[in-house]
Every structure is written in structure tokens, then in C-alpha cells.
Amino acid sequence: AVVSTQSTGEQYASSAICLGECGLDFSRWLCPTSKERDMQRDALRIQIELSKKYDLPLNLHSRSAGKPLLDLLKENNVRGALLHAFDGGKKAIKQGVEDGHYFSIAPSVVRDPSQQQVAKSVPLDRIVLESDAPALGPIKGTLNTPLNLLQTVEHLSQLLKLPKNEIVQLTTQNAVRLFPKLRNHIKL
């Protein structure tokens, strides 16, 4: 996968908005040994180097690996990455904010207390919206679509006690700040 990532990077770097989704998944069933976790770390280090080479922000996944992911990013001087569906605790969220990262909020925020914690803990200027379709929908086990972002906005509006239009405006501005090439594709 890393070799194909390198050759694909050459081909698509000029039109790509970010590099990812990549990251660490330390789920026990997927990654039961330290050797397997080290292999994932090594692959991510290569992807980090590619993101630097092509000046692309990272879109990062972490499952059961919030702190190890943040530690690896810090060790490699990465700031301003997108932490997708972040599953770290309060201390890890704080570290991610301090290290300059952004956090995405998916429609699952309407049912997932850990995503609600992320939404309440992260400053609004570090939140972006994502559908993550077909996964992470508002109803567990059902097909998610980008239309469910409307439910995300509604829920964030209630959770953060802010008007929906302000949530949309600010998270869109955040996305453009994080992914500057988006300016070519959306109106602000």
C-alpha cells in the first residue's frame, strides 16, 4: 500500500486537496501485536513525508490510537492535520487542539457521547463537518448520506447553543483554512 501511495502521490498531488484518510487503527482484533502497531506507525511516517513533500494536509483516522497518533504527529512536526472521528479522551483532545489540529464531526454526533465530547471540547475554529458516508450516520447500522450533515448542524446548534447558520459558516471557513484548495470548489 505504501509503494502505491508513493506512485499515486506523484500522479495526483497537484489536484489533491489532502492526503488521506490514513492513520492508526490499534483495534485488538486488527492489530493485536506491537509488531503490527509498529508497521502501522512506519507506514504513517511515510505518508507524513509524502504530505510534506506535496504540501498536503493530512486527513487522519485513529481507532484505539488517539494518543499514539498525536505523539507520532508531534514527533514528526505535523501541525494542522484533520483528526477524523477522533476517539481520544479529554487529555488527547486538549493535546490535539494545542498541537494545532482540526477535528471533524460526523452525523453520528447525534447518538455518540464521545463525539459530543469532542464537539464540546474543541474550539469552534477547529471543527469541520464531514459526512463519512456511508458510515457514521445518525442512526447506528443504517446507511449514512451527505444529507445527514443537516442533522449534524442541527445537533451542534443545540449542543453549542449557536445558530445553525453560524455553525455552517464557521465550519466551512475552517475547512477552507485547513484545505486551501477548496477555495476553487466552493463559495464562501
Coordinates of N, CA and C in Angstrom, one line a residue:
A1 N 0.8 -1.2 0.0 CA 0.0 0.0 0.0 C 0.9 1.3 0.0
V2 N 2.0 1.2 0.7 CA 2.8 2.4 0.8 C 3.5 2.7 -0.6
V3 N 3.9 1.7 -1.3 CA 4.5 1.9 -2.6 C 3.5 2.5 -3.6
S4 N 2.2 2.0 -3.5 CA 1.2 2.5 -4.4 C 0.9 3.9 -4.0
T5 N 0.9 4.2 -2.7 CA 0.7 5.6 -2.3 C 1.7 6.5 -2.8
Q6 N 3.0 6.1 -2.9 CA 4.1 7.0 -3.4 C 3.9 7.3 -4.9
S7 N 3.6 6.2 -5.6 CA 3.4 6.4 -7.1 C 2.1 7.2 -7.4
T8 N 1.1 7.0 -6.6 CA -0.2 7.7 -6.8 C 0.0 9.2 -6.4
G9 N 0.9 9.4 -5.4 CA 1.1 10.8 -5.0 C 1.7 11.6 -6.1
E10 N 2.6 11.1 -6.8 CA 3.2 11.8 -8.0 C 2.2 12.2 -9.0
Q11 N 1.3 11.2 -9.2 CA 0.3 11.4 -10.3 C -0.8 12.5 -9.9
Y12 N -1.2 12.5 -8.6 CA -2.4 13.3 -8.2 C -2.1 14.5 -7.3
A13 N -0.9 14.7 -6.9 CA -0.5 15.7 -5.9 C -1.0 17.1 -6.3
S14 N -1.0 17.5 -7.6 CA -1.4 18.9 -7.9 C -2.9 19.1 -7.8
S15 N -3.7 18.0 -7.9 CA -5.1 18.2 -7.8 C -5.7 17.7 -6.5
A16 N -4.9 17.1 -5.7 CA -5.4 16.6 -4.4 C -5.6 17.7 -3.4
I17 N -6.6 17.5 -2.6 CA -6.9 18.5 -1.5 C -6.2 18.2 -0.2
C18 N -6.0 16.9 0.0 CA -5.3 16.4 1.2 C -4.8 15.0 0.9
L19 N -4.0 14.5 1.9 CA -3.6 13.1 1.8 C -4.3 12.3 2.9
G20 N -5.0 11.3 2.5 CA -5.7 10.5 3.5 C -7.0 10.0 2.9
E21 N -7.7 9.3 3.6 CA -7.6 9.1 5.0 C -6.6 8.0 5.3
C22 N -5.7 8.3 6.2 CA -4.7 7.4 6.7 C -4.6 7.5 8.2
G23 N -3.8 6.8 8.8 CA -3.7 6.9 10.3 C -3.3 5.6 11.0
L24 N -3.8 5.4 12.2 CA -3.5 4.3 13.0 C -4.8 3.6 13.5
D25 N -4.9 2.3 13.4 CA -6.0 1.5 13.9 C -5.4 0.4 14.8
F26 N -5.5 0.6 16.1 CA -4.9 -0.3 17.0 C -6.0 -1.2 17.7
S27 N -7.1 -1.4 17.0 CA -8.1 -2.3 17.5 C -7.5 -3.7 17.7
R28 N -7.9 -4.3 18.9 CA -7.3 -5.6 19.2 C -7.4 -6.6 18.2
W29 N -8.6 -6.7 17.5 CA -8.9 -7.7 16.5 C -8.1 -7.5 15.3
L30 N -7.7 -6.2 15.0 CA -7.0 -5.9 13.7 C -5.5 -5.8 14.0
C31 N -5.1 -5.4 15.1 CA -3.7 -5.1 15.4 C -3.3 -5.6 16.8
P32 N -3.2 -6.9 17.0 CA -3.0 -7.5 18.3 C -1.6 -7.4 18.8
T33 N -0.6 -7.2 18.0 CA 0.8 -7.2 18.5 C 1.5 -5.9 18.3
S34 N 2.5 -5.7 19.1 CA 3.3 -4.5 19.0 C 4.0 -4.4 17.6
K35 N 4.4 -5.5 17.0 CA 5.0 -5.5 15.7 C 4.0 -4.9 14.7
E36 N 2.8 -5.3 14.7 CA 1.8 -4.8 13.8 C 1.5 -3.3 14.0
R37 N 1.5 -2.9 15.3 CA 1.4 -1.4 15.6 C 2.6 -0.6 15.0
D38 N 3.8 -1.2 15.2 CA 5.0 -0.6 14.6 C 4.9 -0.5 13.1
M39 N 4.4 -1.5 12.5 CA 4.3 -1.5 11.0 C 3.3 -0.3 10.6
Q40 N 2.2 -0.1 11.3 CA 1.3 1.0 11.0 C 2.0 2.3 11.2
R41 N 2.8 2.4 12.3 CA 3.5 3.7 12.5 C 4.5 4.0 11.4
D42 N 5.2 2.9 11.0 CA 6.1 3.1 9.9 C 5.4 3.6 8.6
A43 N 4.3 3.0 8.3 CA 3.5 3.4 7.1 C 3.1 4.8 7.2
L44 N 2.6 5.2 8.4 CA 2.1 6.5 8.6 C 3.3 7.5 8.5
R45 N 4.5 7.2 8.9 CA 5.6 8.1 8.8 C 5.9 8.4 7.3
I46 N 5.8 7.4 6.5 CA 6.0 7.5 5.0 C 4.9 8.5 4.5
Q47 N 3.7 8.3 4.9 CA 2.6 9.1 4.5 C 2.8 10.6 4.9
I48 N 3.3 10.7 6.1 CA 3.6 12.1 6.6 C 4.6 12.8 5.7
E49 N 5.6 12.0 5.4 CA 6.7 12.6 4.5 C 6.1 13.0 3.1
L50 N 5.2 12.1 2.6 CA 4.5 12.5 1.4 C 3.7 13.7 1.5
S51 N 3.0 13.9 2.6 CA 2.2 15.1 2.8 C 3.0 16.3 2.9
K52 N 4.2 16.2 3.5 CA 5.1 17.3 3.5 C 5.7 17.6 2.1
K53 N 6.1 16.6 1.4 CA 6.7 16.7 0.1 C 5.7 17.4 -0.9
Y54 N 4.4 17.1 -0.8 CA 3.4 17.7 -1.7 C 2.6 18.8 -1.1
D55 N 3.0 19.2 0.1 CA 2.3 20.3 0.8 C 0.8 20.1 0.9
L56 N 0.5 18.9 1.4 CA -0.9 18.5 1.5 C -1.2 18.2 3.0
P57 N -2.3 18.8 3.5 CA -2.7 18.4 4.9 C -3.1 16.9 5.0
L58 N -3.0 16.4 6.2 CA -3.4 15.0 6.4 C -4.8 14.9 6.9
N59 N -5.5 13.9 6.4 CA -6.8 13.5 7.0 C -6.6 12.2 7.7
L60 N -6.6 12.2 9.0 CA -6.2 11.1 9.8 C -7.3 10.4 10.6
H61 N -7.2 9.1 10.5 CA -8.1 8.2 11.3 C -7.4 7.6 12.5
S62 N -8.0 7.5 13.6 CA -7.4 6.8 14.7 C -8.5 6.0 15.4
R63 N -8.3 4.7 15.6 CA -9.2 3.9 16.3 C -8.3 3.2 17.4
S64 N -8.7 3.5 18.7 CA -8.0 2.9 19.8 C -6.5 3.4 19.7
A65 N -6.3 4.6 19.2 CA -4.9 5.0 19.0 C -4.8 6.5 19.1
G66 N -5.7 7.2 19.8 CA -5.7 8.7 19.8 C -4.4 9.2 20.3
K67 N -3.9 8.8 21.5 CA -2.7 9.4 22.0 C -1.5 8.9 21.1
P68 N -1.3 7.7 20.8 CA -0.2 7.3 19.9 C -0.2 8.1 18.6
L69 N -1.3 8.4 18.0 CA -1.4 9.1 16.8 C -0.8 10.6 17.1
L70 N -1.3 11.2 18.1 CA -0.9 12.5 18.4 C 0.6 12.6 18.7
D71 N 1.1 11.6 19.4 CA 2.5 11.5 19.7 C 3.4 11.4 18.5
L72 N 2.9 10.6 17.5 CA 3.6 10.4 16.3 C 3.6 11.7 15.5
L73 N 2.5 12.4 15.5 CA 2.4 13.6 14.7 C 3.4 14.7 15.3
K74 N 3.4 14.7 16.6 CA 4.3 15.7 17.3 C 5.8 15.3 17.0
E75 N 6.1 14.0 17.1 CA 7.5 13.6 16.8 C 7.9 13.9 15.4
N76 N 6.9 14.0 14.5 CA 7.2 14.3 13.1 C 6.9 15.8 12.7
N77 N 6.7 16.6 13.7 CA 6.4 18.1 13.5 C 5.2 18.3 12.6
V78 N 4.2 17.6 12.8 CA 2.9 17.8 12.0 C 2.0 18.6 12.8
R79 N 1.5 19.7 12.2 CA 0.5 20.6 12.7 C -0.6 20.8 11.7
G80 N -1.8 21.0 12.2 CA -2.9 21.3 11.2 C -3.4 20.2 10.5
A81 N -3.4 19.0 11.0 CA -4.0 17.8 10.4 C -5.5 17.7 10.8
L82 N -6.2 17.0 10.0 CA -7.6 16.7 10.4 C -7.7 15.4 11.1
L83 N -8.2 15.4 12.3 CA -8.4 14.2 13.1 C -9.9 13.8 12.9
H84 N -10.0 12.8 12.1 CA -11.3 12.3 11.6 C -11.9 11.3 12.7
A85 N -13.2 11.6 13.1 CA -13.9 10.7 14.1 C -12.9 10.4 15.2
F86 N -12.3 11.4 15.8 CA -11.3 11.2 16.8 C -11.9 10.5 18.1
D87 N -11.2 9.4 18.5 CA -11.7 8.7 19.7 C -10.9 8.8 20.9
G88 N -10.0 9.8 21.0 CA -9.2 10.0 22.2 C -10.0 10.7 23.3
G89 N -9.5 10.6 24.5 CA -10.2 11.2 25.6 C -9.9 12.7 25.7
K90 N -10.4 13.3 26.9 CA -10.3 14.7 27.0 C -8.8 15.3 27.0
K91 N -7.9 14.5 27.6 CA -6.5 15.0 27.5 C -5.9 14.9 26.1
A92 N -6.3 13.9 25.4 CA -5.8 13.8 24.0 C -6.5 14.9 23.1
I93 N -7.7 15.2 23.4 CA -8.4 16.2 22.6 C -7.7 17.6 22.9
K94 N -7.4 17.8 24.1 CA -6.7 19.0 24.5 C -5.3 19.1 23.8
Q95 N -4.6 18.0 23.8 CA -3.3 17.9 23.1 C -3.5 18.2 21.6
G96 N -4.5 17.6 21.0 CA -4.7 17.9 19.6 C -5.0 19.3 19.3
V97 N -5.8 20.0 20.1 CA -6.0 21.4 19.9 C -4.7 22.2 20.1
E98 N -4.0 21.9 21.2 CA -2.7 22.6 21.4 C -1.7 22.4 20.3
D99 N -1.8 21.3 19.6 CA -0.9 21.0 18.6 C -1.3 21.5 17.2
G100 N -2.5 22.2 17.2 CA -2.9 22.9 16.0 C -3.8 22.1 15.1
H101 N -4.3 20.9 15.5 CA -5.1 20.1 14.7 C -6.6 20.5 14.6
Y102 N -7.2 20.0 13.6 CA -8.7 20.2 13.4 C -9.4 18.9 13.7
F103 N -10.7 18.9 14.1 CA -11.4 17.7 14.4 C -12.7 17.8 13.5
S104 N -13.0 16.6 12.9 CA -14.2 16.5 12.1 C -15.4 16.0 13.0
I105 N -16.5 16.4 12.7 CA -17.7 16.0 13.4 C -18.7 15.4 12.3
A106 N -19.1 14.2 12.5 CA -19.9 13.4 11.6 C -21.4 13.4 12.1
P107 N -22.3 12.9 11.3 CA -23.7 12.8 11.8 C -23.9 11.9 13.0
S108 N -22.9 11.0 13.3 CA -23.0 10.2 14.4 C -23.0 11.0 15.7
V109 N -22.7 12.3 15.7 CA -22.7 13.1 16.9 C -24.0 13.1 17.6
V110 N -25.1 12.8 16.8 CA -26.4 12.9 17.4 C -26.6 11.7 18.4
R111 N -25.8 10.6 18.3 CA -26.0 9.5 19.1 C -24.8 9.0 19.9
D112 N -23.6 9.6 19.6 CA -22.4 9.2 20.1 C -21.8 10.1 21.2
P113 N -21.9 9.7 22.5 CA -21.4 10.6 23.5 C -19.9 11.0 23.3
S114 N -19.1 10.2 22.8 CA -17.7 10.6 22.6 C -17.5 11.6 21.6
Q115 N -18.3 11.6 20.5 CA -18.3 12.7 19.5 C -18.9 14.0 20.1
Q116 N -19.9 13.8 20.9 CA -20.4 15.0 21.6 C -19.4 15.7 22.5
Q117 N -18.6 14.8 23.1 CA -17.5 15.4 24.0 C -16.5 16.1 23.1
V118 N -16.1 15.6 22.0 CA -15.2 16.2 21.0 C -15.8 17.6 20.7
A119 N -17.1 17.6 20.3 CA -17.7 18.8 19.8 C -17.7 19.9 20.9
K120 N -17.9 19.5 22.2 CA -18.0 20.4 23.3 C -16.6 20.9 23.7
S121 N -15.6 20.1 23.5 CA -14.2 20.3 24.0 C -13.4 21.1 23.0
V122 N -13.7 21.1 21.7 CA -12.8 21.7 20.7 C -13.3 23.1 20.4
P123 N -12.5 24.1 20.3 CA -12.9 25.4 19.9 C -13.5 25.3 18.5
L124 N -14.6 26.1 18.3 CA -15.3 26.1 17.1 C -14.4 26.4 15.9
D125 N -13.3 27.1 16.1 CA -12.4 27.4 14.9 C -11.6 26.3 14.5
R126 N -11.8 25.1 15.2 CA -11.0 23.9 14.9 C -11.9 22.7 14.5
I127 N -13.2 23.0 14.3 CA -14.2 22.0 13.9 C -14.5 22.1 12.4
V128 N -14.6 21.0 11.8 CA -15.1 20.9 10.4 C -16.2 19.8 10.4
L129 N -17.1 19.9 9.4 CA -18.1 18.8 9.3 C -17.7 17.8 8.3
E130 N -18.1 16.6 8.5 CA -17.9 15.5 7.5 C -19.1 14.6 7.5
S131 N -19.4 14.0 6.4 CA -20.5 13.0 6.4 C -19.9 11.6 6.7
D132 N -18.7 11.3 6.3 CA -18.1 10.0 6.3 C -19.1 8.9 5.8
A133 N -19.9 9.3 4.8 CA -20.8 8.3 4.2 C -20.1 7.2 3.6
P134 N -20.5 6.0 3.6 CA -21.8 5.5 4.2 C -21.8 5.2 5.6
A135 N -20.7 5.4 6.4 CA -20.6 5.1 7.8 C -20.9 6.3 8.6
L136 N -20.9 6.1 10.0 CA -21.1 7.2 11.0 C -22.4 8.0 10.8
G137 N -23.5 7.3 10.5 CA -24.7 8.0 10.4 C -25.4 8.3 11.7
P138 N -26.5 9.1 11.7 CA -27.1 9.4 12.9 C -27.8 8.2 13.6
I139 N -28.2 7.2 12.8 CA -28.8 6.0 13.3 C -27.8 4.9 13.1
K140 N -27.4 4.3 14.1 CA -26.4 3.2 14.0 C -26.9 2.0 13.1
G141 N -26.1 1.6 12.2 CA -26.5 0.4 11.4 C -27.2 0.8 10.2
T142 N -27.5 2.1 9.9 CA -28.2 2.5 8.7 C -27.2 3.2 7.8
L143 N -27.6 3.2 6.5 CA -26.7 3.9 5.5 C -26.7 5.4 5.8
N144 N -25.6 6.0 5.8 CA -25.4 7.4 6.0 C -25.2 8.1 4.6
T145 N -25.7 9.3 4.5 CA -25.5 10.1 3.3 C -25.1 11.5 3.6
P146 N -24.5 12.2 2.7 CA -24.2 13.6 3.0 C -25.4 14.5 3.4
L147 N -26.6 14.1 3.1 CA -27.7 14.9 3.5 C -27.8 14.9 5.1
N148 N -27.3 13.9 5.7 CA -27.3 13.9 7.2 C -26.5 14.9 7.8
L149 N -25.7 15.7 7.0 CA -24.9 16.8 7.6 C -25.9 17.8 8.2
L150 N -27.1 17.9 7.6 CA -28.1 18.8 8.2 C -28.4 18.5 9.6
Q151 N -28.5 17.2 9.9 CA -28.7 16.7 11.3 C -27.5 17.1 12.2
T152 N -26.3 17.0 11.6 CA -25.1 17.3 12.4 C -25.2 18.8 12.8
V153 N -25.5 19.7 11.8 CA -25.6 21.1 12.1 C -26.7 21.4 13.1
E154 N -27.8 20.7 13.0 CA -28.9 20.9 14.0 C -28.5 20.5 15.4
H155 N -27.8 19.4 15.5 CA -27.4 18.9 16.8 C -26.3 19.8 17.4
L156 N -25.3 20.2 16.5 CA -24.3 21.1 17.0 C -24.9 22.4 17.5
S157 N -25.9 22.9 16.8 CA -26.5 24.1 17.1 C -27.1 24.0 18.5
Q158 N -27.8 22.9 18.8 CA -28.3 22.7 20.2 C -27.2 22.5 21.2
L159 N -26.2 21.7 20.9 CA -25.2 21.3 21.8 C -24.3 22.6 22.2
L160 N -24.0 23.4 21.2 CA -23.1 24.5 21.4 C -23.9 25.8 21.6
K161 N -25.2 25.8 21.5 CA -26.1 26.9 21.7 C -25.7 28.1 20.8
L162 N -25.6 27.7 19.5 CA -25.3 28.7 18.4 C -26.3 28.5 17.3
P163 N -26.5 29.6 16.5 CA -27.4 29.5 15.4 C -26.8 28.6 14.3
K164 N -27.7 27.8 13.6 CA -27.2 26.9 12.6 C -26.4 27.6 11.5
N165 N -26.8 28.8 11.1 CA -26.1 29.4 10.0 C -24.7 29.8 10.5
E166 N -24.5 30.1 11.7 CA -23.1 30.4 12.3 C -22.3 29.1 12.3
I167 N -22.9 28.0 12.6 CA -22.2 26.7 12.6 C -21.7 26.4 11.2
V168 N -22.6 26.5 10.2 CA -22.3 26.3 8.8 C -21.2 27.2 8.3
Q169 N -21.3 28.5 8.6 CA -20.3 29.5 8.1 C -19.0 29.2 8.7
L170 N -18.9 29.0 10.0 CA -17.6 28.9 10.7 C -16.9 27.5 10.3
T171 N -17.7 26.5 10.2 CA -17.1 25.2 9.9 C -16.6 25.2 8.4
T172 N -17.3 25.9 7.6 CA -16.9 26.0 6.2 C -15.6 26.8 6.1
Q173 N -15.5 27.9 6.8 CA -14.3 28.7 6.8 C -13.1 27.9 7.3
N174 N -13.4 27.1 8.4 CA -12.4 26.2 8.9 C -11.9 25.2 7.9
A175 N -12.8 24.6 7.1 CA -12.4 23.6 6.1 C -11.6 24.3 5.0
V176 N -11.9 25.5 4.6 CA -11.1 26.2 3.6 C -9.7 26.6 4.2
R177 N -9.7 26.9 5.4 CA -8.4 27.2 6.1 C -7.5 26.0 6.1
L178 N -8.1 24.9 6.5 CA -7.4 23.6 6.6 C -7.0 23.0 5.2
F179 N -7.9 23.1 4.2 CA -7.7 22.6 2.9 C -7.8 23.8 1.9
P180 N -6.8 24.6 1.7 CA -6.9 25.8 0.9 C -7.3 25.6 -0.5
K181 N -7.1 24.4 -1.1 CA -7.5 24.2 -2.5 C -9.0 24.1 -2.6
L182 N -9.8 24.0 -1.5 CA -11.2 24.0 -1.5 C -11.8 25.3 -2.1
R183 N -11.0 26.4 -1.9 CA -11.5 27.7 -2.4 C -11.9 27.6 -3.9
N184 N -11.2 26.7 -4.6 CA -11.5 26.6 -6.0 C -12.9 25.9 -6.3
H185 N -13.5 25.3 -5.2 CA -14.6 24.4 -5.4 C -15.9 24.9 -4.7
I186 N -15.8 25.8 -3.8 CA -16.9 26.3 -3.0 C -17.0 27.8 -3.0
K187 N -18.2 28.3 -2.7 CA -18.4 29.7 -2.5 C -18.5 30.0 -1.0
L188 N -17.8 31.0 -0.6 CA -17.9 31.4 0.9 C -18.9 32.5 1.1

